[in-house]
Each structure stands twice: as C-alpha cells, then as structure tokens.
Amino acid sequence: MSKSCTSISQAVADIPDDSTIMVGGFGGSGAPVELIHALIDRFRLTGSPKDLTVINNNAGNGSIGIAAMIHAGMVRKMICSFPRSSNADAFNTKYLANEVELELVPQGTLAERIRAAGAGIPAFYTPTSFGTELAAGKPTEEFDGKMYVRERWLKADFALLKGHMGDEAGNLTYRLAGRNFNPLMAMAANTTIAQVTHLGESGSIDPEHVITPGIFVDRLVEVTDPQQEEVLVREGVVY
Amino acid sequence: MSKSCTSISQAVADIPDDSTIMVGGFGGSGAPVELIHALIDRFRLTGSPKDLTVINNNAGNGSIGIAAMIHAGMVRKMICSFPRSSNADAFNTKYLANEVELELVPQGTLAERIRAAGAGIPAFYTPTSFGTELAAGKPTEEFDGKMYVRERWLKADFALLKGHMGDEAGNLTYRLAGRNFNPLMAMAANTTIAQVTHLGESGSIDPEHVITPGIFVDRLVEVTDPQQEEVLVREGVVY
Amino acid sequence: MSDFNLMEDKLPNAKIAWRAAQDLSDGSYVNLGIGFPEMIAKFQPEGRAVTYHTENGVLGFGKAPDIGDEDWDLINAGKKAITLNQGASLFHHADSFAMVRGGHLDLAVLGAYQVAQNGDLANWSVGAKGVPAVGGAMDLVHGAKNVAIVTDHVTKRGEPKLLERCTLPLTGIGCVTRIYSSLAVIDVVDAHFVLREKLPEISIDQLQSVTGAELHLDGNVGDLIVPEDI
Amino acid sequence: MSDFNLMEDKLPNAKIAWRAAQDLSDGSYVNLGIGFPEMIAKFQPEGRAVTYHTENGVLGFGKAPDIGDEDWDLINAGKKAITLNQGASLFHHADSFAMVRGGHLDLAVLGAYQVAQNGDLANWSVGAKGVPAVGGAMDLVHGAKNVAIVTDHVTKRGEPKLLERCTLPLTGIGCVTRIYSSLAVIDVVDAHFVLREKLPEISIDQLQSVTGAELHLDGNVGDLIVPEDI
C-alpha cells in the first residue's frame, strides 16, 4: 500500500468546499507552495474548494501561496497568530472588507492546540493569554497559585505539508527551520498530504532520523525542485 | 560553559534526601545504569540520598539499577505504570511490607504528565482511565460528547537519563528504542543529568538529528561502554 | 451437537489468534497487547501490509531476532527483543501515546479477564491484594479506532468471561468493539453482544449457556473454522 | 541637570540595547523579540556564551548571513534569514513553545507600548481598528524566567509608557521583571517600579515627571552610562 500520488493535482483532488485545512510552514519556511497552488488551480477550473477555513501561523504574503488563495476568494476564515507580513495586502483587504474572518490565537497556543488534537487531548491549560482579551469567554483555573486559561484542541479535515525527505511508508523529515508546524499538523488532520523534495523507498530514512512517523501521513507527492515562498515574494511573483 | 562532569559520582553528588527523581528507560532499554549505581554508591557511603520518590515506567528488575536502589532502602515511593517484571522481587517485597509506596499511573498518562510539566501545561484532559478506579477523585469533564479525566503535570527535582550521542551544548540523541521516556524527563526536571556513550564537541550532532535540545540538559557525563540492564539481569548480577 | 465438550473442543489460543489475524486490514496500523495478542502477527495473511506499533516508541517492527542476536535497546512493550522492518520509525513515549490516544491506530488487540455487553473491559487487575500494574492498556482502549479482544470464552473454571457487566476493576468503559473467543466471534453493537461466528460444533443454546449476557443475532451466524494445522 | 532635554538627550535604541546586553548571563538561553530587541545580540559581551532561541524552532542561531547567502528555510521568528552556530538544534513548534512556556528560557526581551508598575505589559495591539496580530508574545511573557522590556521611556508624543496601569489591551499580567528604557533601568518588585539606574544628566524629579507611576528607591541609584561609540 504505497501512499504516493502520481500528481500534485491528484493529491488535492478530493478536498471539498467548507473544509478546514491546516497548511504547514512559518512564513515561507516549510510552506507547501505547490500543493497550495494545485488547490488554487482546481478552484479556478471548477469553483471548488471554496469557503475554506485555513490554519497557518500567518495569513499569506505577497501574491502567492495562502495570499493567492485568499485573493482568489477560496478562504472564509483564517486561524493564525500573526496575519501581518511584509506584504499582507491580500488578507488585509478581505479582512477589512469583512470578506474573511479571523480567529487570532497566540502562537504557542496555536501549536499546542494542534498538537493536542493529534494527541487525543481535548483540552489543556496554559498561562498564555490569561487576563487578556484573547482569553475572553474561556474557562480559567488556578493551579499551584497561578492562573491558567483552558484551550481546546484544534483539528482539521486536511493538512498540506512540505517535507524534505519522504519514504513510501509516509515517514518524513524536514529541512532546517521548515519543520515548524508541519509535524504537528500531520497529527491533527483527518487526511495529511505532504509534498516532499525527495521521495524514496520504505527504509530510505534512518528510523532514528524520522521526524514524522508514517502513521500520520496519508498521501505523498514528490516535488523535486520546490519553490520557496520567500523567494517568490521577493521576485514579486503573482500566482 | 561546558555541561560535562568529570565523573559519574560528581554528576550525582548533590542530589539530596527527599528528592523526586525521574529515571529514563523502559525496562533496560535506555536505562542509565551507571548513574543509578553511582547514586547507590553514595548512599552506601554516606546514607544519602534517601527517602526518594522515583519516577520510571517500571519498578526495577533483578538486583541492579532501580531494583538495587529499592533493595538498598533509598526509595520511599515509586510512580510508575508497570511495577511488574520478570524479577520484581525488590519492589514486591518492600511494597507488600508497606515499606515503599506506589502511585500507579497509566503509561500514556505518565508520559503526557511528564511532557506537560516540561511544556508548562499544568493540567490536561485524557480519555484514559475514565470510569476506572485509577480516576477516583479526579475531576472529569465532557467534551464533544465524550468523557475525560483531568490529569496534572508531573515534575521532578532531578532526571537521570541515558543518551547515545551528547555534545558540550547538551544536545542528545538516543539509541533505538532507548529514547522512550528520556526526552520527556529531560524537559520536566529542575536538573537533568545524562550519561552518554559518546560525548563530542558542540556541533558534533547534526542540528536536524538532535532529539533533546541542550536547553533541557544541565549535566553530561561520558560512559563509553555502558552496561545494559537486561544483560545484567540475565547474568544474575547483584549490585 | 450435544457431544460438544467445552473444555476439550474450544479453540486453543493459537487458533483464536489465527482467526483474529484474518481481519487485519491491508495498510493498517495495529498494536498487539503483550502475551497472547502478540501471537496474531505470526498469522498475518499474505499480501496484506500491516504496520505494528509498540507503546515504547517503535512503529514498523518485525520478527524477534534469533537468540544471541538480541539488541536489548530494541524491545517491545513486553520487553522482548524485536527487529525493525523497512520504513520503521522511532519516537519518544509522548509521541507514541499521541498515536494511541489520538486515534491513529486502526486496531488494538488485547486480552481480557471480563468483557461486558456494553463494551466495558476488565483486563488489568483481579482486584485482589498483590502488586497492581496497568501499563498502556487504559490508553489503548480509548485510542484505537477498533479495540478487539482475544480470549478464552470462559475462565479456567468454566465461568463466563462475557458478561452483562464486569465485576473486576475496569480498564475502560464501552471500549471493546469485537471479541474473538475460543468459541465465537462477537461484536459489541449498541451495548449488546451480536454473534457473528461460532464453532460449527456448538449450538447457539450451548454457546448462550456459557455466555453471561444475551447473544443477539443480526443476520447469518457464520462458521468459525480454523485450519487444522494451526 | 535642568538643561536635560528629554527628546534630544535620551538614549537611542542601540544604546538601550547595549545596556540590556550587559546583563546577558554566561550560559543563558535567551529569546529576543522581533525588531528592536533583536539588536541586543550585537552587543553581547565577550566571554559570555549565550544561546538564542527563536519561536519557530531554532536554538543556537547566529548572525544573519550575507546578502545573497540566505537560505529561506532557515529564518527566525521575524522571518529574517539566520545562520546556525555550533551546537544548534532544530525542533517543531510545540517543542519550541514547550521551551517557552515550560520555563526553560532564562530571559525574554520584548518591546512595549506600555508597562504598568504591577508588571502588566501591553505590546501587541493599539486597540484600534486594523488587523490584529499577536505572534508568540503572550507565550513568552508567561514562560521565561525573566521578562525584560527595552523601550523608549516615553511615546513619540512625550507621554509616559511606564504607568500605574496599562490602558491598551494587555499582552500579559504581572509578567515584566525589568525595564531598560531610554532614560533608566527599572525593576518591577512587588508591583512597584524600583529605580536601579538613570542617566546621570537627568534628575530623579525630572525622571519621575515623565514616568506615569511612582519610582521607588531601594538603595543606590546607579549611573546609566553607555559608551559614546555605540
């Protein structure tokens, strides 16, 4: 049972309208540009998927990747910690026009909520955001003399990730700081789809060096020379 | 500021009576036999440390390692998931004579409580143990129609770990399944002490292959040809 | 039928394990409990890829090594030496139980002291004095998508292990989905035992007489037939 | 003293960063906030080993690469290209914030819109319309053993930023331990501002007049002296 897909478009072909999609990466590092663009291609061709909820640390930059998804009108809601970037016009415009919703989550809480979803932990307590407006309406509790906020897990229907090495068993490694949210999102989505720069046979990754065990990965597609979001933004590329 | 100690005995010289000590390993895999034995040596020489609370998945096997600590009378309480082993006489005898306490924790809850301590999460909800006597007295709550038990973090004063590669920055790798509880305990103790089979300069471990980042490790000592607990037990060694 | 001798004609553990193994799905991730359930791997049908998980942080382990070839840093949750298959991965205990609790395993197979018709399981403590031990069982029963039990249908004294309610300390409530016993294959559906297969030699009445809760029927009851050479 | 001109004689950011850098401890783990706080690393005193953490999963990063040598998979939380020092490690976001929330960092240095005498910090939102963004600030303020602020002592309009209570949306409550401002070094002790150092040219009265809460003294007030060539 190989998990590899024959094409990028095939890998994302069944993502329906109204899906919640986690997208790996922090800024351009570890961002699965080709998978996102395949989804945009599908939307332009078929009008689907639309009304998406997208979970990422940011809300897109420039005119490619998540920014292009937003600009295309596929995104109903962003869940992120930092929707600012050097060029967040796509999000800002839609947000200020009330055409896209925003759930703002502190970065560590965002990471932990995603990890909790993957780990079967429906709720946990964190000191983060206690006493701030981002904790409004959330249960609080004192432990050992300190106050904490209760946060819920955050699940998704799909995760789109960028790995570096992948093998047929679904095992993944990441490149440098491109790891970031990717291994967490792999655990938290019903269907996890990863593009990898090198796809090898089962066993081509040392078991001690695997970062995401294959159990968390449903589909793999090789993109041998992936685009780097930051480079595209700096070149002014518009997708 | 190197973290390396000149000797095993120096590495454990300041562990006081009444300490809570996490000991890495699952059975003999990843068990820091030399660090434990150094602690026993100190106890035999000085009468200290005693009245220890020891956290490990098991409660010792044969007449070495944690079993020898218990037999020597250093341990007041064990916190573990599975105090049975092929030869758990040391624990069984003391436990049935009410000379050592036991806090029995489901294995996944034990792991998650330790991880939570390291991650600044004072409490979390798990489905594990709901409706059983191990959940007696613990708060419960329903999320999305399913019942969960609230568990608290589990911290320690010291952690004794066994790594494979270590570097002067404190970074660690582990060998095969010897990883188990070691990386979690590294995060959860005030002072983390690791024996490693190979101690190299800072940078001798590929940053992408580091399992425990050095921030979690306070002291390192090289034990180049470490004993394997399972082998000692099979040879009938008595420490 | 009336000449069925419960204690002599019931399936031995190896045959129960064989039957359980026939339901292993291609591409599935499976945790087999220490002891009897581990035997299932031996009977994994050809042509199906199954990836085995063990609580102490290994996914994709294979056969035990030859005696003398053990590496005691590479063991399973039962502390037995194992080997790694191609595509294996190693991880720490929190990640391992994230796989368990997070619903990533397709199947966990455990032994049982008692199973109740509502899916309650008792398999960790006989409630008596002695040293209690729980391990990962309480996590597994609430994590895997399916929780199957392999067990003798009755205790050594011939008493039912499948009951209206468990009398021993529980491992988990409402968690068991299927039971492979020495006499039958039974599903837990809506807090009832539903009989799927039984040994051809035993009548439903006789099976009911050694079962501590009502057996429901839902369509055909298949024959539980295991090759002789198992 | 009376000829001290607040807007002309206060320290520029580089000098504030230099002063904050003098307190970096040997062997410490430090997170420097995006922007102004990042400048502190440049002034790290010789002979002290400091390991820098960035939220997106890097410990032990070094200087920015030369222009053209950037690897955009290797960035800091400010999305700037970085390099790795010997002994660096890479990890995912949950592990990164475990370091933060779990109290493993010795120091986090952040900027501020407002700091209150009880240690409350406002640095993420001016409360107005626009697009809010929080990043990792709310985690950092509740995680690091010490939370220091580098800031101008007053706003661009000359209004105090050190206050009895914050009026802008809070980042965290009771979290700030020390403030390095353009005029002074101030600790937060038992919900009071305690003046540790001030520019020699400014009087305590004048400093108090641009501070929105009472400055307490606890022994000597040192001179805040920064080398001219910074």
Short mmCIF file of C-alpha atoms in Angstrom, two decimals, chain D:
data_model
loop_
_atom_site.label_atom_id
_atom_site.label_comp_id
_atom_site.label_asym_id
_atom_site.label_seq_id
_atom_site.Cartn_x
_atom_site.Cartn_y
_atom_site.Cartn_z
CA MET D 1 20.60 68.95 35.39
CA SER D 2 17.89 71.33 34.42
CA ASP D 3 19.29 71.56 30.90
CA PHE D 4 18.43 67.90 30.22
CA ASN D 5 16.41 67.80 27.03
CA LEU D 6 14.22 64.73 27.10
CA MET D 7 13.74 64.23 23.41
CA GLU D 8 17.35 65.01 22.49
CA ASP D 9 19.32 63.51 25.35
CA LYS D 10 17.52 60.21 25.88
CA LEU D 11 19.30 57.07 24.70
CA PRO D 12 18.73 55.88 21.16
CA ASN D 13 17.65 52.27 20.68
CA ALA D 14 21.16 50.97 20.03
CA LYS D 15 22.34 52.29 23.39
CA ILE D 16 19.35 50.82 25.19
CA ALA D 17 20.15 47.51 23.51
CA TRP D 18 23.78 47.80 24.59
CA ARG D 19 22.76 48.33 28.19
CA ALA D 20 20.38 45.36 28.12
CA ALA D 21 23.12 43.23 26.61
CA GLN D 22 25.40 43.89 29.61
CA ASP D 23 23.05 41.79 31.74
CA LEU D 24 23.15 38.72 29.49
CA SER D 25 24.38 35.87 31.68
CA ASP D 26 27.02 33.38 30.69
CA GLY D 27 25.38 30.10 29.74
CA SER D 28 21.92 31.58 29.46
CA TYR D 29 19.14 30.85 26.98
CA VAL D 30 17.55 33.97 25.60
CA ASN D 31 14.71 34.91 23.28
CA LEU D 32 14.91 38.36 21.72
CA GLY D 33 11.67 39.77 20.32
CA ILE D 34 11.32 40.78 16.69
CA GLY D 35 12.73 44.20 15.82
CA PHE D 36 14.40 46.42 18.40
CA PRO D 37 15.13 43.63 20.95
CA GLU D 38 16.99 41.64 18.28
CA MET D 39 19.64 44.37 18.35
CA ILE D 40 20.79 43.21 21.77
CA ALA D 41 22.64 40.19 20.35
CA LYS D 42 25.02 42.54 18.56
CA PHE D 43 26.26 43.87 21.93
CA GLN D 44 26.64 40.52 23.70
CA PRO D 45 29.71 40.96 25.97
CA GLU D 46 32.80 38.94 25.11
CA GLY D 47 33.45 35.83 27.11
CA ARG D 48 29.81 35.09 27.74
CA ALA D 49 28.13 32.23 25.97
CA VAL D 50 24.51 32.99 25.20
CA THR D 51 22.25 30.63 23.27
CA TYR D 52 19.47 32.32 21.35
CA HIS D 53 16.06 30.77 20.87
CA THR D 54 13.56 31.69 18.20
CA GLU D 55 9.92 30.62 18.35
CA ASN D 56 9.88 28.89 15.00
CA GLY D 57 12.07 26.08 16.22
CA VAL D 58 15.75 27.02 16.37
CA LEU D 59 18.08 27.08 19.33
CA GLY D 60 21.62 28.39 18.91
CA PHE D 61 21.32 30.62 15.89
CA GLY D 62 23.96 33.14 14.96
CA LYS D 63 24.44 36.17 12.79
CA ALA D 64 22.45 36.95 9.70
CA PRO D 65 24.04 35.56 6.55
CA ASP D 66 25.50 37.91 3.96
CA ILE D 67 23.02 39.20 1.44
CA GLY D 68 22.74 36.61 -1.31
CA ASP D 69 23.72 33.80 1.05
CA GLU D 70 20.29 33.49 2.63
CA ASP D 71 18.64 30.10 2.91
CA TRP D 72 14.97 30.99 3.35
CA ASP D 73 14.23 27.70 5.08
CA LEU D 74 16.43 28.97 7.90
CA ILE D 75 14.77 32.03 9.39
CA ASN D 76 13.90 33.49 12.76
CA ALA D 77 10.51 34.49 14.13
CA GLY D 78 10.85 37.83 12.35
CA LYS D 79 11.18 35.92 9.05
CA LYS D 80 14.77 37.11 8.67
CA ALA D 81 17.46 34.75 7.42
CA ILE D 82 19.79 33.43 10.12
CA THR D 83 22.72 31.04 10.43
CA LEU D 84 23.35 28.21 12.88
CA ASN D 85 26.10 28.25 15.49
CA GLN D 86 27.91 25.11 16.62
CA GLY D 87 25.63 23.17 18.93
CA ALA D 88 22.40 24.43 17.37
CA SER D 89 19.29 22.29 17.29
CA LEU D 90 16.07 22.31 15.28
CA PHE D 91 12.64 21.27 16.52
CA HIS D 92 8.94 21.76 15.85
CA HIS D 93 6.66 24.48 17.15
CA ALA D 94 5.20 22.50 20.05
CA ASP D 95 8.66 21.69 21.37
CA SER D 96 9.69 25.29 20.80
CA PHE D 97 6.84 26.63 22.91
CA ALA D 98 7.40 23.89 25.47
CA MET D 99 10.77 25.61 25.98
CA VAL D 100 8.98 28.94 26.29
CA ARG D 101 6.00 28.00 28.44
CA GLY D 102 7.89 25.42 30.47
CA GLY D 103 10.23 27.99 31.99
CA HIS D 104 13.37 26.82 30.22
CA LEU D 105 14.38 30.21 28.87
CA ASP D 106 16.36 32.41 31.23
CA LEU D 107 15.32 35.62 29.59
CA ALA D 108 12.91 37.02 27.04
CA VAL D 109 13.35 40.61 25.91
CA LEU D 110 10.41 42.35 24.30
CA GLY D 111 9.33 45.79 23.21
CA ALA D 112 6.42 47.59 24.83
CA TYR D 113 3.67 50.06 24.18
CA GLN D 114 3.02 50.33 27.92
CA VAL D 115 4.29 48.71 31.11
CA ALA D 116 2.44 49.00 34.42
CA GLN D 117 4.03 49.07 37.84
CA ASN D 118 2.48 45.69 38.64
CA GLY D 119 4.34 44.18 35.70
CA ASP D 120 1.45 44.21 33.25
CA LEU D 121 2.58 44.56 29.67
CA ALA D 122 0.79 45.92 26.60
CA ASN D 123 2.72 45.38 23.41
CA TRP D 124 0.53 43.64 20.86
CA SER D 125 -2.42 45.82 20.00
CA VAL D 126 -3.13 49.52 19.96
CA GLY D 127 -6.76 48.57 20.33
CA ALA D 128 -7.78 50.45 17.23
CA LYS D 129 -9.24 49.12 14.05
CA GLY D 130 -6.90 47.37 11.69
CA VAL D 131 -5.61 43.83 11.59
CA PRO D 132 -4.60 42.42 14.97
CA ALA D 133 -1.56 40.15 15.29
CA VAL D 134 -0.11 38.57 18.41
CA GLY D 135 2.55 36.02 17.44
CA GLY D 136 4.43 34.48 20.35
CA ALA D 137 4.49 37.46 22.73
CA MET D 138 1.72 36.18 25.01
CA ASP D 139 3.56 32.87 25.42
CA LEU D 140 6.95 34.45 26.03
CA VAL D 141 5.77 36.75 28.81
CA HIS D 142 4.44 33.81 30.85
CA GLY D 143 7.28 31.43 30.18
CA ALA D 144 10.74 32.91 30.50
CA LYS D 145 12.26 33.17 33.99
CA ASN D 146 12.87 36.86 33.41
CA VAL D 147 10.95 39.12 31.09
CA ALA D 148 12.76 42.32 30.24
CA ILE D 149 11.49 45.24 28.22
CA VAL D 150 13.51 47.54 26.02
CA THR D 151 11.66 50.73 25.24
CA ASP D 152 11.76 54.42 24.88
CA HIS D 153 10.77 55.89 28.23
CA VAL D 154 8.04 57.94 26.60
CA THR D 155 5.94 57.80 23.45
CA LYS D 156 6.76 59.83 20.38
CA ARG D 157 4.45 62.47 21.77
CA GLY D 158 6.34 62.50 25.05
CA GLU D 159 3.70 60.64 27.05
CA PRO D 160 4.79 58.13 29.71
CA LYS D 161 4.93 54.46 28.70
CA LEU D 162 5.55 53.35 32.29
CA LEU D 163 2.21 53.64 34.00
CA GLU D 164 0.16 52.85 37.07
CA ARG D 165 -1.92 50.65 34.84
CA CYS D 166 -1.96 49.89 31.17
CA THR D 167 -4.75 51.36 29.07
CA LEU D 168 -4.05 49.36 25.92
CA PRO D 169 -5.00 45.68 25.52
CA LEU D 170 -2.74 43.54 27.67
CA THR D 171 -0.19 41.03 26.47
CA GLY D 172 0.22 39.58 29.94
CA ILE D 173 -0.38 40.42 33.55
CA GLY D 174 2.33 40.80 36.17
CA CYS D 175 4.96 39.44 33.83
CA VAL D 176 7.62 42.13 33.38
CA THR D 177 10.64 41.87 35.68
CA ARG D 178 12.93 44.64 34.34
CA ILE D 179 12.71 47.63 32.02
CA TYR D 180 15.60 49.09 30.05
CA SER D 181 14.33 52.46 28.92
CA SER D 182 15.88 55.38 27.11
CA LEU D 183 16.39 57.07 30.49
CA ALA D 184 16.68 54.43 33.16
CA VAL D 185 16.86 50.82 34.29
CA ILE D 186 13.84 49.94 36.39
CA ASP D 187 12.84 46.71 38.11
CA VAL D 188 9.32 45.59 38.88
CA VAL D 189 9.31 44.47 42.52
CA ASP D 190 6.13 43.68 44.45
CA ALA D 191 4.00 45.67 42.00
CA HIS D 192 6.23 48.74 42.21
CA PHE D 193 8.76 50.35 39.92
CA VAL D 194 12.16 50.34 41.62
CA LEU D 195 14.73 52.66 40.03
CA ARG D 196 18.11 50.94 39.60
CA GLU D 197 19.95 53.22 37.20
CA LYS D 198 19.31 56.53 35.45
CA LEU D 199 21.14 58.72 33.01
CA PRO D 200 23.46 60.90 35.13
CA GLU D 201 22.15 64.03 33.40
CA ILE D 202 18.54 63.60 34.45
CA SER D 203 17.30 64.29 37.96
CA ILE D 204 15.09 61.85 39.76
CA ASP D 205 12.37 64.51 39.81
CA GLN D 206 12.58 65.01 36.08
CA LEU D 207 12.56 61.24 35.53
CA GLN D 208 9.55 60.94 37.78
CA SER D 209 7.80 63.64 35.79
CA VAL D 210 7.92 61.54 32.64
CA THR D 211 7.01 58.32 34.41
CA GLY D 212 3.34 57.51 34.91
CA ALA D 213 3.75 55.75 38.26
CA GLU D 214 5.82 56.28 41.37
CA LEU D 215 9.51 55.40 41.16
CA HIS D 216 10.69 53.70 44.33
CA LEU D 217 14.28 53.72 45.53
CA ASP D 218 15.94 50.72 47.08
CA GLY D 219 19.49 51.70 47.93
CA ASN D 220 21.77 53.49 45.48
CA VAL D 221 20.65 54.56 42.04
CA GLY D 222 23.45 53.75 39.63
CA ASP D 223 24.54 55.81 36.68
CA LEU D 224 23.29 54.55 33.35
CA ILE D 225 26.39 55.12 31.24
CA VAL D 226 26.71 53.82 27.70
CA PRO D 227 29.91 54.13 25.63
CA GLU D 228 29.79 57.01 23.18
CA ASP D 229 30.69 54.88 20.18
CA ILE D 230 27.60 52.66 20.37
#
